[in-house]
Short mmCIF file of C-alpha atoms in Angstrom, two decimals:
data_model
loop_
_atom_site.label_atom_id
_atom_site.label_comp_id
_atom_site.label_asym_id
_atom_site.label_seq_id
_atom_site.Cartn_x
_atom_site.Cartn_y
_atom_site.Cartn_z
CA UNK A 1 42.63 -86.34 37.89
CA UNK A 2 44.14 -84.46 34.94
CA UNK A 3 44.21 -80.80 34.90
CA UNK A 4 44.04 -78.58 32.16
CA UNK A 5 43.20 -74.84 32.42
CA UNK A 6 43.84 -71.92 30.38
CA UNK A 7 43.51 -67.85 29.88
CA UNK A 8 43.93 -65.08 27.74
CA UNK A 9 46.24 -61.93 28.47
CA UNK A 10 47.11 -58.77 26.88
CA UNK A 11 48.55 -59.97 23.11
CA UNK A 12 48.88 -63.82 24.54
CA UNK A 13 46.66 -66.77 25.76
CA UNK A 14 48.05 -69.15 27.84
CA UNK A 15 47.51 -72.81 28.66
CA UNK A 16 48.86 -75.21 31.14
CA UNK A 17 48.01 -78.56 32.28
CA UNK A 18 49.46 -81.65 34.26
CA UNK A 19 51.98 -84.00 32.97
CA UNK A 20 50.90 -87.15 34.35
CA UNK A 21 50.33 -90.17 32.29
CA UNK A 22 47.88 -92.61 34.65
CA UNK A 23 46.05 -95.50 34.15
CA UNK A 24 44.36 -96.78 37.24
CA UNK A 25 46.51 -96.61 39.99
CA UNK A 26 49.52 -96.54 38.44
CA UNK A 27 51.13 -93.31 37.15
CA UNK A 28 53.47 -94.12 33.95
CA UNK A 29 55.40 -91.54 33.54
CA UNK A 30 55.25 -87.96 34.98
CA UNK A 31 56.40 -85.92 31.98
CA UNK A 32 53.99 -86.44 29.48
CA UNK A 33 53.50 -83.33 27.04
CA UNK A 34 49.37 -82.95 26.42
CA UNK A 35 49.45 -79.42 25.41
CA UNK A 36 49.94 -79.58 21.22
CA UNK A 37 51.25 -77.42 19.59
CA UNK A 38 48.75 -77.59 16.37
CA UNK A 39 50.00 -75.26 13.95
CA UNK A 40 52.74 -71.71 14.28
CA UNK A 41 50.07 -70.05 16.22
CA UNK A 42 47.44 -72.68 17.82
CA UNK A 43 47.88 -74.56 21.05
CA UNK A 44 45.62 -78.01 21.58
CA UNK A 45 45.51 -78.67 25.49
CA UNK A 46 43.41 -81.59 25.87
CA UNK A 47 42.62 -83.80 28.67
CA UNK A 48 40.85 -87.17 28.59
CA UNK A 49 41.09 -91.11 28.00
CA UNK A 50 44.61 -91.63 26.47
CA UNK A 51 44.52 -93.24 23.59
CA UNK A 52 41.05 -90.82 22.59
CA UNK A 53 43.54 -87.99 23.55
CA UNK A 54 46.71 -88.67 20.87
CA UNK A 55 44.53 -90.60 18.52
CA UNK A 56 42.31 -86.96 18.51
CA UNK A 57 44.68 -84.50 19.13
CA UNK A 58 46.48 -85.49 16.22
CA UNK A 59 43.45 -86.30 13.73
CA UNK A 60 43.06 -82.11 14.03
CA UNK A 61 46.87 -81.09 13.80
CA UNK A 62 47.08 -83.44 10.58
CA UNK A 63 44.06 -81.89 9.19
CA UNK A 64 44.92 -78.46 10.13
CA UNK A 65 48.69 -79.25 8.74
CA UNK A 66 46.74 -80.60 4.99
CA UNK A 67 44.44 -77.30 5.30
CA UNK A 68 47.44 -75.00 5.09
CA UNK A 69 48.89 -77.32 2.42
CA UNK A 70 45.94 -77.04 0.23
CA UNK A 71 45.19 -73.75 0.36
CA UNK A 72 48.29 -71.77 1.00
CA UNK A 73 46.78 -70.00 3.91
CA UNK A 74 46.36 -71.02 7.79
CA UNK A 75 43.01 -71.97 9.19
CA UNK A 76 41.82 -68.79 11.48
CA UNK A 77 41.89 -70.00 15.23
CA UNK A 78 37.78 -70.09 14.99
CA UNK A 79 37.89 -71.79 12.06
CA UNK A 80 40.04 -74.64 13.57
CA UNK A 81 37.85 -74.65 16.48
CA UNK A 82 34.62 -74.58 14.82
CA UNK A 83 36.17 -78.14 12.51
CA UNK A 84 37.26 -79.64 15.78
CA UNK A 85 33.74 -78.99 17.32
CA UNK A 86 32.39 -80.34 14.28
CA UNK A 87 34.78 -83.72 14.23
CA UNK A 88 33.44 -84.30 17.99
CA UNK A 89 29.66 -84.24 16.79
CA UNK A 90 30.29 -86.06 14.22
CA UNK A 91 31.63 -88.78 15.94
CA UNK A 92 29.52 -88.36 19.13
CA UNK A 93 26.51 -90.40 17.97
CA UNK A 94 28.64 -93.21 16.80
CA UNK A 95 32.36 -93.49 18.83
CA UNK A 96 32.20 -90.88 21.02
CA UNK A 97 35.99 -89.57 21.67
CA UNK A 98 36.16 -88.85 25.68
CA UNK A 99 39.15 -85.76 24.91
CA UNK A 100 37.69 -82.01 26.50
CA UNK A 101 39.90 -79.27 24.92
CA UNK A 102 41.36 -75.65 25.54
CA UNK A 103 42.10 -74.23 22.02
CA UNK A 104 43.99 -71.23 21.98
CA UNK A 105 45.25 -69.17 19.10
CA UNK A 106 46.72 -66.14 18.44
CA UNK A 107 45.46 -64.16 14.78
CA UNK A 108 46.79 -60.81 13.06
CA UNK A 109 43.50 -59.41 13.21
CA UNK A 110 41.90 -60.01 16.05
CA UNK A 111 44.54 -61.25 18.71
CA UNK A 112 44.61 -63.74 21.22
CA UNK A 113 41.35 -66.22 21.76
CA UNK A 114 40.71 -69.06 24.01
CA UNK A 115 37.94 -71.78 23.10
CA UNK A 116 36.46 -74.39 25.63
CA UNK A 117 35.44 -77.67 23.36
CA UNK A 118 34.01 -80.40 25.76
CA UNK A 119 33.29 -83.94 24.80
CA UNK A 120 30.14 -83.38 23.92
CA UNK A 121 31.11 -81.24 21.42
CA UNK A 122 29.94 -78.10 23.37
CA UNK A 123 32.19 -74.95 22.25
CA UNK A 124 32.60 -71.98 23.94
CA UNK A 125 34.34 -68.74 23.45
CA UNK A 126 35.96 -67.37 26.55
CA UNK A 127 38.20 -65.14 28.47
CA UNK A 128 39.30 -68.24 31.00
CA UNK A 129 38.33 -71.82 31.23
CA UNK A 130 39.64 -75.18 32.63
CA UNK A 131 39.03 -78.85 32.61
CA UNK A 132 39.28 -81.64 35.30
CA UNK A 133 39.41 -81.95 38.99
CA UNK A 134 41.59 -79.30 38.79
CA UNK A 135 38.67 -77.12 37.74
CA UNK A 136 37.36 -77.03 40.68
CA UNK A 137 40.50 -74.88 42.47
CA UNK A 138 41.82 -73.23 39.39
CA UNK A 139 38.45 -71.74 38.19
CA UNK A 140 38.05 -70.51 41.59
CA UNK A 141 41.34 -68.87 41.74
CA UNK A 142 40.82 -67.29 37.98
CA UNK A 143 37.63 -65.57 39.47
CA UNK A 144 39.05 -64.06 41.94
CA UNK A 145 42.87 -62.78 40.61
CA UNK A 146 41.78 -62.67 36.86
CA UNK A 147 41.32 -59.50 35.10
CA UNK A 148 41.02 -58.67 31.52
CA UNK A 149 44.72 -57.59 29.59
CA UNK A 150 47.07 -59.40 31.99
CA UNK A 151 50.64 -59.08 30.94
CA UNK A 152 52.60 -62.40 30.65
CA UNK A 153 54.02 -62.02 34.47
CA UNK A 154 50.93 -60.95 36.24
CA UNK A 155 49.26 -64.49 34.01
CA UNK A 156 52.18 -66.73 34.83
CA UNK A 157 51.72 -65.71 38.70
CA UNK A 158 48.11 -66.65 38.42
CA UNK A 159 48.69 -69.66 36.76
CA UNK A 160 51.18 -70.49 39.63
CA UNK A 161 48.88 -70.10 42.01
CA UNK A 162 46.31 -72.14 40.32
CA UNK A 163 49.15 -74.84 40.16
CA UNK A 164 49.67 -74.53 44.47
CA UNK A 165 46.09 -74.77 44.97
CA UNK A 166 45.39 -77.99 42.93
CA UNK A 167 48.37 -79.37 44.50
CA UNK A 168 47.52 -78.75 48.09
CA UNK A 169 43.88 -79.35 47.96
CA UNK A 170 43.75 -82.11 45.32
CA UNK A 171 43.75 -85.61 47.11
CA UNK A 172 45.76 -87.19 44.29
CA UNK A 173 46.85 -84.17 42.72
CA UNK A 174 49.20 -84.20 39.83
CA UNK A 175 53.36 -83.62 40.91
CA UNK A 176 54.17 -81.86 37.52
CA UNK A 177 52.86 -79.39 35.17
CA UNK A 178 53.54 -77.30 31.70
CA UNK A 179 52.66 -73.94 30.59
CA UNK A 180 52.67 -72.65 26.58
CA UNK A 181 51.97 -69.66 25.37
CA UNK A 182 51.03 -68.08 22.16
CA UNK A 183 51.57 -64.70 20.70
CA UNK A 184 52.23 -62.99 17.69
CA UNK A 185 55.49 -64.52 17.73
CA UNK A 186 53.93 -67.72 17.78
CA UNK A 187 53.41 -70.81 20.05
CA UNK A 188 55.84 -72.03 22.16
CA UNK A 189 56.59 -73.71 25.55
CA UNK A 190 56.96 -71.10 28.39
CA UNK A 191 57.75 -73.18 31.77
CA UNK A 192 57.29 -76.58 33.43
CA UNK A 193 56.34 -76.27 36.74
CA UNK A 194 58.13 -79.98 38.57
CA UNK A 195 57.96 -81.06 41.62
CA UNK A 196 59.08 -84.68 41.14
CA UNK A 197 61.53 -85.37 38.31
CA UNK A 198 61.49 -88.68 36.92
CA UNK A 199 65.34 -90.43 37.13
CA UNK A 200 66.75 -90.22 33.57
CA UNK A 201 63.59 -91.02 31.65
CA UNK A 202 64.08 -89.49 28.19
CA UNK A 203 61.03 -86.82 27.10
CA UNK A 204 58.74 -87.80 24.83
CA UNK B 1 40.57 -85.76 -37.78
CA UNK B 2 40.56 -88.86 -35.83
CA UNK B 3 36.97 -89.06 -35.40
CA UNK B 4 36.92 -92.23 -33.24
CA UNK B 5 38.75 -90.87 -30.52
CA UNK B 6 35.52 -88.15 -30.47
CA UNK B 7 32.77 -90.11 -28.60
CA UNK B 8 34.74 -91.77 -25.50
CA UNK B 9 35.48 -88.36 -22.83
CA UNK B 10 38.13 -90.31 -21.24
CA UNK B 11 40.75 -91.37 -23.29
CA UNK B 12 43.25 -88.69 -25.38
CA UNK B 13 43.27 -88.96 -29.30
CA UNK B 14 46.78 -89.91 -30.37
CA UNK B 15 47.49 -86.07 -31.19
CA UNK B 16 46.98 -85.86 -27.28
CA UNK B 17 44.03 -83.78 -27.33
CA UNK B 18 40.66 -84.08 -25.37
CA UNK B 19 38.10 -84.12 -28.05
CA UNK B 20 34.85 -83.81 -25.81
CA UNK B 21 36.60 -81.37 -23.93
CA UNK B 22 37.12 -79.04 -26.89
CA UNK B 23 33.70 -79.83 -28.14
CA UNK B 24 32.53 -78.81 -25.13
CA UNK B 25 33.86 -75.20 -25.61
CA UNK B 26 32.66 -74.72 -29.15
CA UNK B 27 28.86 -75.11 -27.17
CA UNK B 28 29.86 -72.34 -25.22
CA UNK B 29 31.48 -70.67 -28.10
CA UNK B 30 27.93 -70.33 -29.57
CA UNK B 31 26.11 -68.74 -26.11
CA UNK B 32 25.78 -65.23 -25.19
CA UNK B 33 28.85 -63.57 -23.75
CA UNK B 34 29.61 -62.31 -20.33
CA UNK B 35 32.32 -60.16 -19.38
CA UNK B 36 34.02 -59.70 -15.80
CA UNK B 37 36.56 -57.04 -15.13
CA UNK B 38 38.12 -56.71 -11.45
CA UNK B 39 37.73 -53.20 -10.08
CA UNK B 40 39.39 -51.76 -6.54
CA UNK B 41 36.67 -51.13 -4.87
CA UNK B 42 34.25 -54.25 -6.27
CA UNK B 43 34.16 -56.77 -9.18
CA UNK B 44 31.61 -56.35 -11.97
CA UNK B 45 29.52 -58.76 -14.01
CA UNK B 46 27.85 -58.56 -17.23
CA UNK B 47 26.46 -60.68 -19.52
CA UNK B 48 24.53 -61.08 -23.02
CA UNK B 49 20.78 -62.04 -22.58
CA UNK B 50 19.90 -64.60 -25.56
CA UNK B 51 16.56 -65.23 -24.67
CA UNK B 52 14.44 -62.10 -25.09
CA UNK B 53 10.80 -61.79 -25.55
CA UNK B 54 8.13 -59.45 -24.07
CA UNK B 55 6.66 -63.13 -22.58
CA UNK B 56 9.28 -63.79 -20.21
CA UNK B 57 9.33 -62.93 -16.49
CA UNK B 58 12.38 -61.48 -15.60
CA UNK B 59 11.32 -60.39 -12.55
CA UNK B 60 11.73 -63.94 -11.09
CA UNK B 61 14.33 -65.80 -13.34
CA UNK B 62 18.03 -64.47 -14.24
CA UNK B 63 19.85 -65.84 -17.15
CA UNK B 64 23.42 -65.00 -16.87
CA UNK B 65 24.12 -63.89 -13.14
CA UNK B 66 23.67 -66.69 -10.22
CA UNK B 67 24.43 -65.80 -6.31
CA UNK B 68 26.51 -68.96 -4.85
CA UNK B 69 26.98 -67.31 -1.12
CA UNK B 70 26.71 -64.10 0.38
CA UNK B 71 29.88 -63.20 -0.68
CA UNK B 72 30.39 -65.02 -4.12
CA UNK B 73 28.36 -64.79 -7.08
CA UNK B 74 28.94 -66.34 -10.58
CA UNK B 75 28.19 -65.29 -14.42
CA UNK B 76 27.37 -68.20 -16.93
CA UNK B 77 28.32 -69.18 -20.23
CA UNK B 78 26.57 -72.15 -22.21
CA UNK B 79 24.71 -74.84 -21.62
CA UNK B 80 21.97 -73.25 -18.70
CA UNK B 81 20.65 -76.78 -17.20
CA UNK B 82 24.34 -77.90 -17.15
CA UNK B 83 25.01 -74.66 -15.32
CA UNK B 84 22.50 -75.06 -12.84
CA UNK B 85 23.69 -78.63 -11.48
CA UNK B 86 27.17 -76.69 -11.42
CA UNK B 87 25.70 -74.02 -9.25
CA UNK B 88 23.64 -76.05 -7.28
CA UNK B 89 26.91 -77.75 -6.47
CA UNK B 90 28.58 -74.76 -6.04
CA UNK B 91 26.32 -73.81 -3.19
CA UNK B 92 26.53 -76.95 -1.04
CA UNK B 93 30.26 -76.78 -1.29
CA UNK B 94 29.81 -73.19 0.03
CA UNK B 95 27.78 -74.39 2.71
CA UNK B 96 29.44 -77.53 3.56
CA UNK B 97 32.54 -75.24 4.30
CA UNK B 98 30.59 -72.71 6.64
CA UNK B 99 29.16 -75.51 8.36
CA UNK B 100 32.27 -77.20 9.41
CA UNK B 101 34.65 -73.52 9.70
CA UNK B 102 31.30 -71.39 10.63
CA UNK B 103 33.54 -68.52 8.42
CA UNK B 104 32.47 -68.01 4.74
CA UNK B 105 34.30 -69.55 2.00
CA UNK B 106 37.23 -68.35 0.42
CA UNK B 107 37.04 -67.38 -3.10
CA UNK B 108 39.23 -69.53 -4.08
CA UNK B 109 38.91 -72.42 -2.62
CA UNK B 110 35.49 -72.87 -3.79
CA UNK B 111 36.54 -72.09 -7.81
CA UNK B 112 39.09 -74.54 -7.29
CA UNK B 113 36.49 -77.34 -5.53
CA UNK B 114 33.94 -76.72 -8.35
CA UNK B 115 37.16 -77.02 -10.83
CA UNK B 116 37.71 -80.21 -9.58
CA UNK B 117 34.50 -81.56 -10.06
CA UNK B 118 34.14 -80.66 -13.75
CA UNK B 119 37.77 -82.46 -14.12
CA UNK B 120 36.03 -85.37 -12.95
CA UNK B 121 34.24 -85.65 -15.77
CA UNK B 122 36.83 -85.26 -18.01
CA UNK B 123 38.87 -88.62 -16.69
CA UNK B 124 36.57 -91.24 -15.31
CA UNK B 125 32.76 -92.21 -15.15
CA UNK B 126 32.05 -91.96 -19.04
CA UNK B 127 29.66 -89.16 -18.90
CA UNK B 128 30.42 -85.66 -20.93
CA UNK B 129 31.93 -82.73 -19.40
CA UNK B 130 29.72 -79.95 -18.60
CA UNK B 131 29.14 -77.29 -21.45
CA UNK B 132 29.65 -74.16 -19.37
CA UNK B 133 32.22 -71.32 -18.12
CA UNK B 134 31.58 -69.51 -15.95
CA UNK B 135 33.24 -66.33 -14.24
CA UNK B 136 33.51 -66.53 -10.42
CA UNK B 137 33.44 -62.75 -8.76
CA UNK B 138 33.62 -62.61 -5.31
CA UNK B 139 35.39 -61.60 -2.14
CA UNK B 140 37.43 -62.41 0.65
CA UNK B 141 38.87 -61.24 3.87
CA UNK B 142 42.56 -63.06 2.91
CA UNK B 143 43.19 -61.55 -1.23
CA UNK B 144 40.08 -59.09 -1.06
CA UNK B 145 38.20 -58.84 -4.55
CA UNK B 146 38.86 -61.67 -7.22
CA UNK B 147 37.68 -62.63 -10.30
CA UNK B 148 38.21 -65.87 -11.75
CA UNK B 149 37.36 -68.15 -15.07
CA UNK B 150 36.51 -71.63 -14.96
CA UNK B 151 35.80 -73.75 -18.68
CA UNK B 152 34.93 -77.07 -18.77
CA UNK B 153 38.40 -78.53 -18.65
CA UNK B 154 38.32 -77.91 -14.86
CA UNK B 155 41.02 -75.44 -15.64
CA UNK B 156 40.57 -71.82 -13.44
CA UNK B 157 42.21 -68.59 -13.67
CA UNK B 158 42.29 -65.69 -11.87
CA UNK B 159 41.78 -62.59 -13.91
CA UNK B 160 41.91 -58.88 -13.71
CA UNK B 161 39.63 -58.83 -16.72
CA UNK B 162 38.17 -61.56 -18.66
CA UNK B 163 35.24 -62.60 -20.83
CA UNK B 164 33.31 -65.92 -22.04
CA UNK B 165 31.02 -67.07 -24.64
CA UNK B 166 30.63 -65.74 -28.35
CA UNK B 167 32.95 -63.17 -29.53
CA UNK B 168 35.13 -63.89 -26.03
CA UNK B 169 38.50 -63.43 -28.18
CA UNK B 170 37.45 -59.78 -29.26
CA UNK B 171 36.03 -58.78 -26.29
CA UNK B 172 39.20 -60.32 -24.17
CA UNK B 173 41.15 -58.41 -26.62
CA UNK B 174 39.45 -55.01 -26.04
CA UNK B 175 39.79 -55.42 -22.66
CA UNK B 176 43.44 -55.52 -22.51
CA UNK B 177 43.80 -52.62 -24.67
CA UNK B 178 41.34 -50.41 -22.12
CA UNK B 179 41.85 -51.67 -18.79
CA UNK B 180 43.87 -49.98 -16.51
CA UNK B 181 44.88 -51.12 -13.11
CA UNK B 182 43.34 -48.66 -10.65
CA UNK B 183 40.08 -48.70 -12.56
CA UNK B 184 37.15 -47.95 -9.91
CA UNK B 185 33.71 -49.86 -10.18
CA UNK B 186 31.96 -46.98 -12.05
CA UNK B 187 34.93 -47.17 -14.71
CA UNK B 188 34.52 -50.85 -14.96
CA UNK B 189 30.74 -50.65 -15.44
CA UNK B 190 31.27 -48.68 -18.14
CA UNK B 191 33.92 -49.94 -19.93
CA UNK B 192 32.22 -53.40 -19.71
CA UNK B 193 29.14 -52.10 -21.56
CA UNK B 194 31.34 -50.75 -24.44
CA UNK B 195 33.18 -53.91 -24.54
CA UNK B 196 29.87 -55.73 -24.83
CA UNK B 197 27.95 -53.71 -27.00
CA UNK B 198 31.30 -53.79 -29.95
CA UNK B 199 30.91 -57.44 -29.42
CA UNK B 200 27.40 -58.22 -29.62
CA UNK B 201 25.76 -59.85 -32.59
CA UNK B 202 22.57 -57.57 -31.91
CA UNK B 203 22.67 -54.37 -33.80
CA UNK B 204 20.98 -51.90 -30.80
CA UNK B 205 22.00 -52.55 -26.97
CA UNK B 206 18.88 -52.12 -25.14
CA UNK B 207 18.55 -52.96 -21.46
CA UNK B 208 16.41 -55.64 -21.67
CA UNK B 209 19.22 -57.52 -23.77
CA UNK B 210 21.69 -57.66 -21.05
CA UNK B 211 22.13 -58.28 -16.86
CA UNK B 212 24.47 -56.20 -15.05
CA UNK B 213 25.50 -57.33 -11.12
CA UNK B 214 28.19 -56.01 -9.12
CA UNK B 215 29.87 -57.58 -6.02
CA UNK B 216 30.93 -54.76 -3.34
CA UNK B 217 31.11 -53.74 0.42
CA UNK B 218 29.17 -51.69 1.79
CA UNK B 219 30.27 -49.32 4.92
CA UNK B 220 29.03 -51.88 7.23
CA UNK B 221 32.00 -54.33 5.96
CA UNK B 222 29.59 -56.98 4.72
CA UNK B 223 29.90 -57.93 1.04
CA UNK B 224 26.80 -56.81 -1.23
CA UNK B 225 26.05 -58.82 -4.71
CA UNK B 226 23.71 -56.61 -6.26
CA UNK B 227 21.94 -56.69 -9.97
CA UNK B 228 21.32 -54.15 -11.84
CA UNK B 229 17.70 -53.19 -12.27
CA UNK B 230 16.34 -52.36 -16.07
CA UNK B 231 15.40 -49.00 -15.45
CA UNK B 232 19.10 -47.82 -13.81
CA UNK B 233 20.45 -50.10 -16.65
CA UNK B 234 18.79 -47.57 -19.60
CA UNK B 235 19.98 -44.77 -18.01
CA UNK B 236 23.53 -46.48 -17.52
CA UNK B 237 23.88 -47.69 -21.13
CA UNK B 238 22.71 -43.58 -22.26
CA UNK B 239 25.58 -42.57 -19.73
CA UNK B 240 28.15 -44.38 -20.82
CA UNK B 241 27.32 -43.89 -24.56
CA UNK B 242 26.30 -46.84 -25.59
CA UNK B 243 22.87 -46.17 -26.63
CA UNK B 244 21.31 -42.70 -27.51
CA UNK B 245 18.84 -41.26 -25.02
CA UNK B 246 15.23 -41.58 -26.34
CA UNK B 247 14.03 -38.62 -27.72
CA UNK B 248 11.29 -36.26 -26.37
CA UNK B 249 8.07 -36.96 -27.46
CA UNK B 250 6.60 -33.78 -28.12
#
């Protein structure tokens, strides 16, 4: 039942997704960050079997990290999407990884982009996108209040209501979410969105 | 001399030196020069045909000038079939990075991948290193037009002007005193032929003794490597002085 969904504004792109940790029927903890920050000016939201998700997630920031080691210069945000893409075919026909991603990145040139990366290794460029259960009433709401060059407030409002809707109409809808955003001033968390806090339990 | 430090690649002589290595240049010491000189608006090539003989197609083979990618081309000094397992190479690694980044190359980065692959063969494995330079001209959307050198220590420069194979110390030499910083391609064409034709062995520069290429952008934004055909070459070596225009025959 994890949510992830994502969108791209005037100068920004935004991503948000639920912060429940679950395995079965039990939820482990309800604060769990899966929205990476991958480099000063890339977010990695990914949803998808846990240890897949980390063990993944982290594979790219590493290799994105070593890329700007090497070579003085950071990987474009198509670049990094085009290797991740690549690292999921790769290892498709041999152990798949079950992670779908929202890449978003924000570059001098050409501003803010938003990639779709399923498990399958499909990749997509797009304007808005989401993954999950979740999809279902977020990608709904996105059609109908999303227009191109949204400023930050009119985007956090949508992604607000996106957040209502899964958790009204989703039967075990997550409590808790996050939203980052990235910009030219680079990526950073905006908000979380709780509605259950866990008891002193210390972030991850 | 210690002459039985010569035939192992991969161990120093007790002066510290690499013998193969230096052996290795002397080759290309002995091939026909190239010159590469960094312009603003583009990077040109040119280099010293050795073979040359009315028998030859050179409609469908090029000696000196090699394209590795769309926006990357090379000029070779030395040994040719060690410089085409080098290119060869070259152009998979070229590839191999647009397949997994789907965005071209950057200069650099491939020079410095090829680089390391000749140092390979300097330090393990037993074989000989590879008797070529080469000069890398290319360009890229992060440092725009480059030129580099590669020799076969695996070592790499980037140059503003720079020149390989026989005579490479005069011509390098000449080229400091002449080039000047905002040269444009059309100066750099030029002063590469007169750098070339003080150097070369051969007493008359004729266009059939040398290859000319040039690595530009055209309005469109996409990066053009483009040689030189013989016929513009004539009239280009009678423009820039270099030979006299053949006289009217009456």
């Amino acid at each position: 039942m994890e949510c992830v969904f994502g969108l791209v504004g005037d100068g920004f792109a935004l991503i948000a997704a639920d912060t429940s940790a679950v395995h079965s029927i039990l939820v482990h903890k309800s604060n769990e960050d899966k929205i990476m920050i991958l480099d000063s000016h890339k977010l990695l939201g990914a949803s998808g079997e846990g240890g897949d998700r980390v063990q993944f997630t982290e594979y790219i920031q590493k290799n994105v990290h070593l890329y700007q080691f090497r070579n003085g210069i950071p990987l474009t945000t198509a670049a990094a999407a085009n290797f991740t893409r690549g690292e999921l075919a790769i290892a498709l026909r041999k152990n798949p990884y079950f992670v779908n991603i929202l890449l978003a990145g924000y570059d001098k040139d050409i501003g803010p982009s938003l990639y779709h990366i399923d498990y399958i290794a499909t990749l997509h460029k797009i304007e808005k996108g989401a993954f999950g259960y979740g999809s279902y009433f977020s990608l709904s709401m996105m059609d109908r209040h999303y227009h191109s060059r949204m400023s930050l407030e009119e985007a956090i409002d949508l992604a607000d209501k996106c957040i209502m809707e899964i958790r009204s109409r989703l039967v075990v809808a997550p409590p808790n979410f996050v939203i980052k955003i990235v910009d030219k001033d680079g990526a950073r968390e905006y908000a979380w969105r709780e509605s259950i806090k866990d008891a002193g339990v210390a972030t991850a | 001399m210690s002459r039985r430090y010569d035939s192992r690649t991969t161990i120093f002589s007790p002066e510290g030196r690499l013998y193969q290595v230096e052996y290795a240049m002397e080759a290309i010491g002995n091939a026909g020069s190239a010159i590469g000189i960094l312009a603003t608006d583009g990077v040109v090539l040119v280099g010293e045909k050795k073979v040359t003989s009315k028998l030859l197609q050179t409609s469908k083979s090029t000696e000196k000038m090699y394209k590795i990618d769309d926006h990357l081309a090379c000029a070779v000094a030395g040994i040719m079939s060690d410089a085409n397992i080098l290119i060869n190479t070259a152009r998979v690694q070229a590839q191999r990075y647009t397949f997994s980044y789907q965005e071209p190359m950057p200069v650099e980065q491939l020079v410095q991948s090829l680089c390391d692959t000749k140092q390979g063969y300097t330090q393990f494995g037993g074989l000989r290193p590879f008797g070529v330079s080469f000069l890398f001209a290319g360009w890229d959307k992060n440092f725009g037009f480059q030129l580099y050198m590669s020799d076969p220590s695996g070592n790499y420069g980037g140059w503003k002007a720079a020149a390989i194979g026989a005579n490479n110390q005069a011509a390098q030499s000449m080229l400091k005193q002449d080039y000047k910083e905002d040269i444009t391609r059309e100066e750099a064409v030029a002063l590469a032929l007169k750098v070339l034709s003080k150097t070369m062995d051969s007493t008359s520069l004729t266009a059939e003794k040398l290859e000319l290429a040039e690595i530009f952008l055209l309005p469109s934004g996409d990066v053009k490597y483009q040689v030189c055909l013989p016929e513009a070459l004539s009239k280009l070596l009678v423009k820039s002085g270099v030979t006299q225009p053949t006289p009217e025959s009456s």
